[in-house]
Amino acid sequence: MRFTKLKLIISLLICSIFLPPSSPDPNDESCLTNLFNSIQDPDHNLQNWTKPTFQNPCSGFLSNLVGATCNNGRIYKLSLINLNLHGTISPFISNCTNLQSLDLSNNSLTGIIPPDLRLLVNLAVLNLSSNRLSGDIPPTVANCIYLNVIDLHENELTGTIPFQFGSLMRLSVFDVSNNKLSGLIPASLGNRTGNLNRFNVSSFYGNKGLYGYPLGPMKSKGLSVVVIVAIGLGSGLLSLVLSFTVVCVWLRVNDKKMADEQEGKITQMMPDY
Ligand SMILES: *[C@@H]1O[C@H](CO)[C@@H](O)[C@H](O)[C@H]1NC(C)=O
Ligand SMILES: *[C@@H]1O[C@H](CO)[C@@H](O)[C@H](O)[C@H]1NC(C)=O
Ligand SMILES: *[C@@H]1O[C@H](CO)[C@@H](O)[C@H](O)[C@H]1NC(C)=O
Ligand SMILES: *[C@@H]1O[C@H](CO)[C@@H](O)[C@H](O)[C@H]1NC(C)=O
Ligand SMILES: *[C@@H]1O[C@H](CO)[C@@H](O)[C@H](O)[C@H]1NC(C)=O
Ligand SMILES: *[C@@H]1O[C@H](CO)[C@@H](O)[C@H](O)[C@H]1NC(C)=O
């Protein structure tokens, strides 16, 4: 009995010696350092985002950074929400290769969505909503095949919705409402078939240039074709009437002048009595 206890203690000791403590990861360090450099934090919400912590952001399953969650010594979740963060999203965020959830929603981030996000092959949740992000939605984000959630609502994104997103089998939340997107909603997203989640109007509304199911058909800019034709015909008719009137008036004036002149001549020719 005592012997087994001793054996257990010895084996535990051996284990703790030979199992390495979760060693810092150079990729996570690069990711955090560059992300911290690319954002501004005027309210000092990221107090413990400091250089020494970047070198060692995790102790096993515990994180040393506000907003970060660790799994086995690697960052697997970043949630920096409602922190009034400014600046841009560093492309080096793609070095947090174990990231499964990236939520930077409801800040004031500007610039583009880095196409390098495609390197985050474990990503399941991407929430960049309520920022001031601009530029196109990178189609390569569809490389992250485990994506469940793409929430980009309330930004200033332009261009079209990448049809490649239609191939994301696990996509259950998709929201690009209130941006500046344009073009046809890919049928691969608007009209998904089978067991794939379908997305309704609320995923797409608030984008002036966007059309196609589940939104309406393409709108010609402001005015319908009938109105444009009517305006064309109307103005044509109006200018016709106007020029006709001008010519008439001119002719009449000329006529009168000629008549007057003639009358003058006649008066001149009249003998004096
Ligand atoms: C980080 O990302 C950059 C650009 O994607 C890459 O060149 C670099 O090798 C990555 N790793 C580290 C540790 O910086
Ligand atoms: C950093 O801040 C968070 C939240 O305030 C806290 O949970 C964490 O323990 C802090 N880490 C360090 C190393 O101070
Ligand atoms: C976004 O953040 C602001 C404060 O920064 C807060 O008032 C607002 O409720 C937040 N919105 C959401 C949806 O969390
Ligand atoms: C994304 O973040 C916003 C703001 O923090 C939140 O309201 C919304 O529910 C999140 N989206 C998803 C799909 O969880
Ligand atoms: C998409 O589905 C709607 C309703 O089921 C249908 O009216 C529309 O024609 C479909 N569009 C395409 C491109 O399949
Ligand atoms: C759209 O779908 C969401 C769930 O994905 C639901 O909460 C919402 O009520 C739906 N809106 C409309 C207008 O059908």
PDB file of N, CA, C and O in Angstrom, residues 149-174:
ATOM      1  N   VAL A 149     -20.107  31.254 -38.095  1.00  0.00           N
ATOM      2  CA  VAL A 149     -20.641  32.602 -37.950  1.00  0.00           C
ATOM      3  C   VAL A 149     -19.772  33.594 -38.715  1.00  0.00           C
ATOM      4  O   VAL A 149     -18.569  33.651 -38.499  1.00  0.00           O
ATOM      5  N   ILE A 150     -20.398  34.328 -39.620  1.00  0.00           N
ATOM      6  CA  ILE A 150     -19.745  35.489 -40.239  1.00  0.00           C
ATOM      7  C   ILE A 150     -20.663  36.675 -39.993  1.00  0.00           C
ATOM      8  O   ILE A 150     -21.722  36.787 -40.610  1.00  0.00           O
ATOM      9  N   ASP A 151     -20.285  37.516 -39.064  1.00  0.00           N
ATOM     10  CA  ASP A 151     -21.114  38.687 -38.744  1.00  0.00           C
ATOM     11  C   ASP A 151     -20.311  39.949 -39.039  1.00  0.00           C
ATOM     12  O   ASP A 151     -19.363  40.282 -38.316  1.00  0.00           O
ATOM     13  N   LEU A 152     -20.683  40.635 -40.120  1.00  0.00           N
ATOM     14  CA  LEU A 152     -19.963  41.842 -40.548  1.00  0.00           C
ATOM     15  C   LEU A 152     -20.900  43.041 -40.600  1.00  0.00           C
ATOM     16  O   LEU A 152     -20.594  44.045 -41.243  1.00  0.00           O
ATOM     17  N   HIS A 153     -22.060  42.940 -39.930  1.00  0.00           N
ATOM     18  CA  HIS A 153     -23.059  44.008 -40.064  1.00  0.00           C
ATOM     19  C   HIS A 153     -22.541  45.337 -39.501  1.00  0.00           C
ATOM     20  O   HIS A 153     -21.655  45.358 -38.652  1.00  0.00           O
ATOM     21  N   GLU A 154     -23.100  46.427 -40.030  1.00  0.00           N
ATOM     22  CA  GLU A 154     -22.708  47.777 -39.622  1.00  0.00           C
ATOM     23  C   GLU A 154     -21.228  48.055 -39.772  1.00  0.00           C
ATOM     24  O   GLU A 154     -20.502  48.230 -38.799  1.00  0.00           O
ATOM     25  N   ASN A 155     -20.796  48.083 -41.033  1.00  0.00           N
ATOM     26  CA  ASN A 155     -19.463  48.551 -41.376  1.00  0.00           C
ATOM     27  C   ASN A 155     -19.606  49.398 -42.628  1.00  0.00           C
ATOM     28  O   ASN A 155     -20.721  49.818 -42.958  1.00  0.00           O
ATOM     29  N   GLU A 156     -18.498  49.640 -43.337  1.00  0.00           N
ATOM     30  CA  GLU A 156     -18.584  50.422 -44.567  1.00  0.00           C
ATOM     31  C   GLU A 156     -18.025  49.609 -45.734  1.00  0.00           C
ATOM     32  O   GLU A 156     -17.346  50.130 -46.611  1.00  0.00           O
ATOM     33  N   LEU A 157     -18.315  48.330 -45.698  1.00  0.00           N
ATOM     34  CA  LEU A 157     -17.772  47.417 -46.702  1.00  0.00           C
ATOM     35  C   LEU A 157     -18.413  47.659 -48.064  1.00  0.00           C
ATOM     36  O   LEU A 157     -19.611  47.917 -48.155  1.00  0.00           O
ATOM     37  N   THR A 158     -17.587  47.573 -49.110  1.00  0.00           N
ATOM     38  CA  THR A 158     -18.060  47.800 -50.476  1.00  0.00           C
ATOM     39  C   THR A 158     -17.842  46.535 -51.316  1.00  0.00           C
ATOM     40  O   THR A 158     -17.326  45.542 -50.820  1.00  0.00           O
ATOM     41  N   GLY A 159     -18.195  46.628 -52.589  1.00  0.00           N
ATOM     42  CA  GLY A 159     -18.023  45.487 -53.482  1.00  0.00           C
ATOM     43  C   GLY A 159     -19.148  44.484 -53.340  1.00  0.00           C
ATOM     44  O   GLY A 159     -20.195  44.798 -52.766  1.00  0.00           O
ATOM     45  N   THR A 160     -18.909  43.294 -53.837  1.00  0.00           N
ATOM     46  CA  THR A 160     -19.958  42.276 -53.861  1.00  0.00           C
ATOM     47  C   THR A 160     -19.750  41.251 -52.740  1.00  0.00           C
ATOM     48  O   THR A 160     -18.694  41.222 -52.121  1.00  0.00           O
ATOM     49  N   ILE A 161     -20.766  40.433 -52.524  1.00  0.00           N
ATOM     50  CA  ILE A 161     -20.650  39.339 -51.546  1.00  0.00           C
ATOM     51  C   ILE A 161     -19.994  38.152 -52.251  1.00  0.00           C
ATOM     52  O   ILE A 161     -20.501  37.701 -53.275  1.00  0.00           O
ATOM     53  N   PRO A 162     -18.855  37.662 -51.736  1.00  0.00           N
ATOM     54  CA  PRO A 162     -18.168  36.560 -52.413  1.00  0.00           C
ATOM     55  C   PRO A 162     -19.070  35.316 -52.505  1.00  0.00           C
ATOM     56  O   PRO A 162     -19.605  34.864 -51.491  1.00  0.00           O
ATOM     57  N   PHE A 163     -19.227  34.790 -53.734  1.00  0.00           N
ATOM     58  CA  PHE A 163     -20.069  33.603 -53.900  1.00  0.00           C
ATOM     59  C   PHE A 163     -19.453  32.400 -53.205  1.00  0.00           C
ATOM     60  O   PHE A 163     -20.141  31.445 -52.848  1.00  0.00           O
ATOM     61  N   GLN A 164     -18.120  32.466 -52.986  1.00  0.00           N
ATOM     62  CA  GLN A 164     -17.416  31.352 -52.335  1.00  0.00           C
ATOM     63  C   GLN A 164     -17.983  31.034 -50.952  1.00  0.00           C
ATOM     64  O   GLN A 164     -17.862  29.905 -50.477  1.00  0.00           O
ATOM     65  N   PHE A 165     -18.606  32.044 -50.305  1.00  0.00           N
ATOM     66  CA  PHE A 165     -19.156  31.806 -48.969  1.00  0.00           C
ATOM     67  C   PHE A 165     -20.276  30.760 -49.008  1.00  0.00           C
ATOM     68  O   PHE A 165     -20.587  30.144 -47.995  1.00  0.00           O
ATOM     69  N   GLY A 166     -20.872  30.598 -50.181  1.00  0.00           N
ATOM     70  CA  GLY A 166     -21.951  29.627 -50.326  1.00  0.00           C
ATOM     71  C   GLY A 166     -21.490  28.207 -50.076  1.00  0.00           C
ATOM     72  O   GLY A 166     -22.295  27.336 -49.749  1.00  0.00           O
ATOM     73  N   SER A 167     -20.168  27.973 -50.200  1.00  0.00           N
ATOM     74  CA  SER A 167     -19.659  26.615 -50.026  1.00  0.00           C
ATOM     75  C   SER A 167     -19.343  26.300 -48.562  1.00  0.00           C
ATOM     76  O   SER A 167     -18.881  25.204 -48.255  1.00  0.00           O
ATOM     77  N   LEU A 168     -19.578  27.269 -47.668  1.00  0.00           N
ATOM     78  CA  LEU A 168     -19.311  27.010 -46.248  1.00  0.00           C
ATOM     79  C   LEU A 168     -20.483  26.222 -45.661  1.00  0.00           C
ATOM     80  O   LEU A 168     -21.526  26.766 -45.326  1.00  0.00           O
ATOM     81  N   MET A 169     -20.266  24.904 -45.562  1.00  0.00           N
ATOM     82  CA  MET A 169     -21.338  23.988 -45.172  1.00  0.00           C
ATOM     83  C   MET A 169     -21.863  24.263 -43.776  1.00  0.00           C
ATOM     84  O   MET A 169     -23.025  23.995 -43.485  1.00  0.00           O
ATOM     85  N   ARG A 170     -20.989  24.753 -42.886  1.00  0.00           N
ATOM     86  CA  ARG A 170     -21.412  24.915 -41.485  1.00  0.00           C
ATOM     87  C   ARG A 170     -21.979  26.288 -41.178  1.00  0.00           C
ATOM     88  O   ARG A 170     -22.375  26.546 -40.049  1.00  0.00           O
ATOM     89  N   LEU A 171     -21.976  27.156 -42.168  1.00  0.00           N
ATOM     90  CA  LEU A 171     -22.402  28.534 -41.926  1.00  0.00           C
ATOM     91  C   LEU A 171     -23.856  28.589 -41.465  1.00  0.00           C
ATOM     92  O   LEU A 171     -24.761  28.181 -42.193  1.00  0.00           O
ATOM     93  N   SER A 172     -24.054  29.064 -40.239  1.00  0.00           N
ATOM     94  CA  SER A 172     -25.426  29.145 -39.732  1.00  0.00           C
ATOM     95  C   SER A 172     -25.854  30.577 -39.456  1.00  0.00           C
ATOM     96  O   SER A 172     -27.047  30.863 -39.385  1.00  0.00           O
ATOM     97  N   VAL A 173     -24.878  31.469 -39.268  1.00  0.00           N
ATOM     98  CA  VAL A 173     -25.193  32.892 -39.124  1.00  0.00           C
ATOM     99  C   VAL A 173     -24.380  33.660 -40.149  1.00  0.00           C
ATOM    100  O   VAL A 173     -23.152  33.515 -40.207  1.00  0.00           O
ATOM    101  N   PHE A 174     -25.064  34.445 -40.963  1.00  0.00           N
ATOM    102  CA  PHE A 174     -24.384  35.285 -41.940  1.00  0.00           C
ATOM    103  C   PHE A 174     -25.079  36.636 -41.934  1.00  0.00           C
ATOM    104  O   PHE A 174     -26.287  36.699 -42.181  1.00  0.00           O
TER     105      PHE A 174
END
